[in-house]
C-alpha cells in the first residue's frame, strides 16, 4: 500500500492536538492540588527581630489556610537584599515565597542588588509597616525636636546620629528630615539597629534614628522619644508627635510585603493571595503587630504592585536628591 503523506500529516495534527489538550488539562489539575508539600518562606532578616516575628506569625496563620506547613528560612545580609535576591531567583512554582523589603525599590536602582523588582517578583500581599522614630538619651539637652533642630542650625554637622546602614530606611528617613529642616547632621552608620542602639544608650552618639528598638528603653526612661515618622501617632506613644505634625513633610513607614518569583501560575497565585489576605487581616496577627508597633497596612497583590511601582518612581528622585549612589560607593 503506498504511503499516504496527507493522511499521515492529518494523523500527526490530531495526535499533537490531543497531546496539547492533555497538557492543558494537566496544568489546572496541578494548580488545583497546590500545595502538596511544605512551602519555604525566605525572611531576609535575622531571627528574633521585628520583621522575623511578624513574618512567623503571618506564616503560621496562612499555613492553616493552605493546609501545608510554611517553613521560615532566615537569609539575612546586605540590608535584606541577599534574601530578596534568593527569592527572585527561585523556581516560580509557589513552593518558595518570602518577604519583600520595600527598600528593594531603592537598592535595585543603586545597584546593590541585581534584580528588577517590577520584572522579577510577583506580589502577593502588603502586610505591615514599621514605627520609626528619633530618640535621645534621657539626660540629653534635647528635650524636644525643636531643641535638636535649633542646635543643628547653630552648629551644623556637630550632632551625631546612629543609623542601621547607608541607604536603609533609618538613614534615608533621617536625611530627608535634615533636608526638610534645613540642617546637617553627622551620620554614623552601623551594621544594624542593635549596635546603633547600644552606642546611643552608652552616650557615644547623640541621637538614634531607628525602628522601634528604642520602645522598651523609652518606656523604662533610659531614652526620650522626640518624634515618630508615621502618617499618624503611634498608639503606644500617643504623646509623641509625628514629623508631619511638627511641620516636616516626611513620612517613613517602610511597609513590608510578601511575594514570590515572577511567573507564578495564576491559580497558585490566587491561593496564596487568599491565604495571606486571611492571615494579615486576622485578629491573631493584629495582636502580634501591635506588640511590635507595626501598623497593619494590608493591600492585595495587584494594589501592592501599584504601590511598589509608585515607590520605585519616588526612590528615583530620592536617590538623586540625597546622592545615595555616591554615598554607597564610599561605603
Coordinates of C-alpha atoms in Angstrom, one line a residue:
X1 CA 0.0 0.0 0.0
X2 CA 1.5 3.3 -1.0
X3 CA 2.4 5.8 1.7
X4 CA -0.4 8.5 2.1
X5 CA 1.5 11.6 3.1
X6 CA -1.6 13.7 3.5
X7 CA -3.2 11.1 5.9
X8 CA 0.0 10.9 7.9
X9 CA 0.0 14.8 8.4
X10 CA -3.6 14.8 9.4
X11 CA -3.0 12.0 12.0
X12 CA 0.0 13.9 13.4
X13 CA -2.1 17.0 13.8
X14 CA -4.8 15.1 15.6
X15 CA -2.3 13.4 17.9
X16 CA -0.5 16.7 18.5
X17 CA -3.8 18.4 19.4
X18 CA -4.7 15.6 21.8
X19 CA -1.3 15.9 23.4
X20 CA -1.6 19.7 23.8
X21 CA -5.1 19.2 25.2
X22 CA -3.8 16.7 27.7
X23 CA -1.1 19.1 28.9
X24 CA -3.5 21.9 29.2
X25 CA -5.9 19.8 31.3
X26 CA -3.0 18.7 33.5
X27 CA -2.0 22.2 34.4
X28 CA -5.2 23.3 36.1
X29 CA -5.3 19.9 37.9
X30 CA -1.8 20.5 39.3
X31 CA -2.7 24.1 40.4
X32 CA -5.9 22.8 42.0
X33 CA -3.9 20.4 44.1
X34 CA -1.4 23.1 45.3
X35 CA 0.1 23.0 47.8
X36 CA 1.0 19.3 48.0
X37 CA 4.1 19.7 50.2
X38 CA 5.6 22.3 52.7
X39 CA 6.4 25.8 51.5
X40 CA 9.6 27.6 52.1
X41 CA 9.4 31.2 53.2
X42 CA 12.6 33.4 52.9
X43 CA 12.9 36.1 55.6
X44 CA 15.7 38.4 54.6
X45 CA 16.4 39.5 58.2
X46 CA 18.0 37.8 61.2
X47 CA 15.9 35.6 63.5
X48 CA 14.4 37.3 66.5
X49 CA 13.9 40.8 65.0
X50 CA 10.5 42.5 64.5
X51 CA 10.4 41.5 60.8
X52 CA 11.1 37.9 61.7
X53 CA 8.5 37.9 64.4
X54 CA 5.8 39.4 62.2
X55 CA 6.5 37.0 59.3
X56 CA 6.4 33.9 61.5
X57 CA 3.0 35.0 62.8
X58 CA 1.6 35.5 59.3
X59 CA 3.1 32.3 58.0
X60 CA 1.6 30.3 60.9
X61 CA -1.9 31.5 60.1
X62 CA -1.5 31.2 56.3
X63 CA -0.3 27.7 56.7
X64 CA -3.5 26.7 58.3
X65 CA -5.4 28.2 55.4
X66 CA -3.2 26.4 52.8
X67 CA -3.2 23.1 54.6
X68 CA 0.6 22.7 54.5
X69 CA 3.4 23.9 56.8
X70 CA 5.3 27.1 55.9
X71 CA 9.0 26.8 56.9
X72 CA 10.6 30.1 57.6
X73 CA 14.3 30.4 56.5
X74 CA 16.4 33.4 57.5
X75 CA 18.7 34.7 54.8
X76 CA 20.0 37.9 56.3
X77 CA 22.6 40.4 54.9
X78 CA 23.1 43.4 52.7
X79 CA 20.1 45.3 54.2
X80 CA 17.7 42.5 53.3
X81 CA 18.9 42.2 49.7
X82 CA 20.6 38.7 50.0
X83 CA 17.2 37.1 50.8
X84 CA 15.4 39.2 48.3
X85 CA 17.8 38.1 45.5
X86 CA 17.3 34.4 46.6
X87 CA 13.6 34.8 46.4
X88 CA 13.7 36.3 42.9
X89 CA 16.0 33.5 41.7
X90 CA 13.8 30.6 43.0
X91 CA 11.6 28.4 40.9
X92 CA 8.2 30.1 40.4
X93 CA 6.1 27.2 41.5
X94 CA 4.6 28.6 44.7
X95 CA 6.9 26.5 47.0
X96 CA 9.3 29.3 47.6
X97 CA 7.8 32.6 48.8
X98 CA 9.2 35.3 51.0
X99 CA 9.2 38.8 52.5
X100 CA 9.9 41.7 50.2
X101 CA 11.5 44.8 51.9
X102 CA 10.2 47.9 50.2
X103 CA 13.9 49.1 50.1
X104 CA 14.4 46.8 47.1
X105 CA 13.0 49.7 45.0
X106 CA 15.9 51.8 46.2
X107 CA 18.8 49.2 46.3
X108 CA 17.9 47.8 42.8
X109 CA 18.4 51.3 41.3
X110 CA 21.6 52.0 43.3
X111 CA 22.9 48.6 42.1
X112 CA 23.3 46.9 45.4
X113 CA 21.1 44.0 44.2
X114 CA 21.0 42.9 40.6
X115 CA 17.2 42.4 40.1
X116 CA 14.4 44.5 38.8
X117 CA 11.6 44.1 41.4
X118 CA 8.9 45.0 38.9
X119 CA 10.0 42.3 36.5
X120 CA 11.5 39.6 38.8
X121 CA 8.9 39.4 41.6
X122 CA 5.2 38.5 42.0
X123 CA 3.3 40.5 44.6
X124 CA 1.0 38.6 47.0
X125 CA 0.2 41.0 49.8
X126 CA 1.4 44.1 51.6
X127 CA 1.4 43.3 55.3
X128 CA 2.5 45.9 57.9
X129 CA 4.7 48.9 58.3
X130 CA 7.3 49.9 60.9
X131 CA 7.4 52.6 63.5
X132 CA 10.5 54.7 63.1
X133 CA 11.5 57.5 65.4
X134 CA 14.2 59.8 66.7
X135 CA 15.3 59.1 70.3
X136 CA 18.0 60.6 72.6
X137 CA 19.4 59.6 76.0
X138 CA 17.3 60.6 79.0
X139 CA 19.8 63.2 80.1
X140 CA 20.2 64.7 76.7
X141 CA 19.9 68.5 76.4
X142 CA 17.4 68.0 73.6
X143 CA 14.0 67.9 75.3
X144 CA 12.1 68.4 72.1
X145 CA 12.7 68.1 68.4
X146 CA 12.7 71.9 68.2
X147 CA 15.7 71.9 70.6
X148 CA 17.5 69.4 68.3
X149 CA 16.9 71.5 65.2
X150 CA 17.9 74.7 66.8
X151 CA 21.3 73.2 67.9
X152 CA 21.8 71.6 64.5
X153 CA 21.3 75.0 62.8
X154 CA 23.6 76.8 65.3
X155 CA 26.4 74.2 64.9
X156 CA 26.0 72.3 61.6
X157 CA 27.4 68.8 61.5
X158 CA 28.3 68.6 65.2
X159 CA 25.3 66.5 66.3
X160 CA 25.8 62.8 65.6
X161 CA 23.1 60.2 64.9
X162 CA 23.3 56.5 64.7
X163 CA 21.5 54.6 61.9
X164 CA 21.3 51.0 60.7
X165 CA 23.2 51.4 57.4
X166 CA 23.7 53.7 54.4
X167 CA 20.7 53.7 52.1
X168 CA 18.4 51.9 54.6
X169 CA 15.2 53.4 55.9
X170 CA 16.7 54.9 59.0
X171 CA 19.5 56.7 57.2
X172 CA 17.3 57.9 54.3
X173 CA 14.5 59.0 56.6
X174 CA 16.8 61.0 58.8
X175 CA 18.4 62.7 55.8
X176 CA 15.0 63.5 54.4
X177 CA 14.2 65.1 57.7
X178 CA 17.5 67.0 57.8
X179 CA 16.8 68.4 54.3
X180 CA 13.3 69.4 55.3
X181 CA 14.6 71.1 58.4
X182 CA 17.5 72.8 56.6
X183 CA 20.1 71.3 58.9
X184 CA 23.1 69.0 58.6
X185 CA 23.9 66.1 61.0
X186 CA 26.9 63.8 61.4
X187 CA 25.6 60.4 60.2
X188 CA 27.2 57.3 61.7
X189 CA 26.4 54.0 60.0
X190 CA 26.1 50.7 61.9
X191 CA 25.6 47.2 60.6
X192 CA 22.2 47.0 62.3
X193 CA 19.9 48.8 64.7
X194 CA 21.0 46.8 67.7
X195 CA 24.6 48.2 67.6
X196 CA 23.3 51.7 66.9
X197 CA 21.0 51.5 69.9
X198 CA 23.8 50.4 72.2
X199 CA 26.1 53.3 71.3
X200 CA 23.3 55.8 71.9
X201 CA 22.4 54.2 75.3
X202 CA 26.1 54.4 76.1
X203 CA 26.0 58.1 75.1
X204 CA 28.7 57.7 72.5
X205 CA 26.3 59.1 69.9
X206 CA 23.9 61.9 70.4
X207 CA 20.8 60.7 68.6
X208 CA 19.2 57.4 67.5
X209 CA 17.3 57.0 64.2
X210 CA 15.7 53.6 64.2
X211 CA 12.6 51.5 64.1
X212 CA 11.0 50.6 67.5
X213 CA 14.1 49.1 69.1
X214 CA 14.0 52.2 71.3
X215 CA 10.5 51.4 72.6
X216 CA 11.3 49.5 75.8
X217 CA 14.0 52.0 76.6
X218 CA 11.7 54.9 76.2
X219 CA 9.2 53.1 78.5
X220 CA 11.9 52.5 81.1
X221 CA 13.1 56.1 81.0
X222 CA 16.5 55.5 79.5
X223 CA 15.7 57.2 76.3
X224 CA 13.4 60.1 75.3
X225 CA 11.4 59.9 72.0
X226 CA 11.4 63.2 70.2
X227 CA 9.3 62.3 67.1
X228 CA 7.9 59.4 65.1
X229 CA 7.9 59.2 61.3
X230 CA 4.5 57.7 60.6
X231 CA 1.4 59.2 59.0
X232 CA -0.3 59.1 62.4
X233 CA 0.9 58.9 66.0
X234 CA 1.8 55.6 67.4
X235 CA -0.8 54.3 69.9
X236 CA 1.8 53.1 72.5
X237 CA 3.5 56.6 72.3
X238 CA 0.5 58.8 71.6
X239 CA 2.0 61.8 73.4
X240 CA 4.9 61.9 70.9
X241 CA 4.2 64.0 67.7
X242 CA 5.0 62.9 64.2
X243 CA 7.4 64.7 61.9
X244 CA 4.5 65.7 59.8
X245 CA 2.7 67.3 62.8
X246 CA 5.8 69.3 63.6
X247 CA 5.9 70.8 60.1
X248 CA 8.2 68.5 58.2
X249 CA 6.7 66.7 55.2
X250 CA 8.4 63.4 55.9
X251 CA 6.6 60.1 56.3
X252 CA 8.6 56.8 56.6
X253 CA 6.7 53.6 57.3
X254 CA 8.6 51.2 55.0
X255 CA 5.8 48.6 54.8
X256 CA 6.9 45.0 54.2
X257 CA 5.1 42.6 51.9
X258 CA 5.0 39.0 50.7
X259 CA 6.0 37.9 47.3
X260 CA 7.3 35.2 45.1
X261 CA 9.4 34.8 41.9
X262 CA 7.8 36.2 38.8
X263 CA 5.9 33.7 36.7
X264 CA 3.6 32.0 39.3
X265 CA 0.7 30.0 37.8
X266 CA -2.4 32.2 38.2
X267 CA -4.3 29.6 40.2
X268 CA -1.3 29.2 42.6
X269 CA -1.0 33.0 43.0
X270 CA -4.7 33.3 43.8
X271 CA -4.4 30.6 46.5
X272 CA -1.5 32.4 48.1
X273 CA -3.3 35.8 47.9
X274 CA -6.4 34.4 49.5
X275 CA -4.4 32.7 52.3
X276 CA -2.4 35.7 53.2
X277 CA -5.4 38.0 53.0
X278 CA -6.9 36.0 55.8
X279 CA -3.6 35.9 57.7
X280 CA -2.9 39.7 57.6
X281 CA -6.4 40.7 58.4
X282 CA -6.7 38.2 61.3
X283 CA -7.0 39.4 64.9
X284 CA -4.2 36.9 65.8
X285 CA -1.8 38.8 63.5
X286 CA -3.0 42.2 64.6
X287 CA -2.1 41.4 68.2
X288 CA 1.5 40.5 67.2
X289 CA 1.8 43.6 65.0
X290 CA 0.6 45.8 67.9
X291 CA 3.1 44.3 70.2
X292 CA 6.0 45.4 68.0
X293 CA 4.4 48.7 66.9
X294 CA 3.9 47.5 63.4
X295 CA 0.8 49.1 61.9
X296 CA -1.2 46.7 59.7
X297 CA -1.2 48.1 56.1
X298 CA -2.8 45.3 54.1
X299 CA -3.0 45.5 50.3
X300 CA -3.9 42.7 48.0
X301 CA -1.4 41.7 45.3
X302 CA -2.5 44.0 42.4
X303 CA -2.7 47.1 44.7
X304 CA 0.5 46.1 46.4
X305 CA 2.2 46.0 43.0
X306 CA 0.9 49.5 42.2
X307 CA 2.3 50.7 45.5
X308 CA 5.7 49.3 44.7
X309 CA 5.6 50.9 41.2
X310 CA 4.8 54.3 42.8
X311 CA 7.6 53.9 45.4
X312 CA 10.1 52.9 42.7
X313 CA 9.4 56.2 40.9
X314 CA 9.7 58.2 44.2
X315 CA 13.0 56.5 45.0
X316 CA 14.5 57.5 41.7
X317 CA 14.1 61.2 42.8
X318 CA 15.2 60.5 46.3
X319 CA 18.4 58.7 45.2
X320 CA 19.3 61.8 43.2
X321 CA 18.4 64.3 46.0
X322 CA 20.4 62.5 48.6
X323 CA 23.3 61.5 46.4
X324 CA 22.8 57.9 47.6
X325 CA 24.9 56.3 44.8
X326 CA 27.9 58.3 45.8
X327 CA 27.4 57.6 49.5
X328 CA 27.0 53.9 48.8
X329 CA 30.2 53.9 46.7
X330 CA 32.2 55.5 49.5
X331 CA 30.8 52.8 51.9

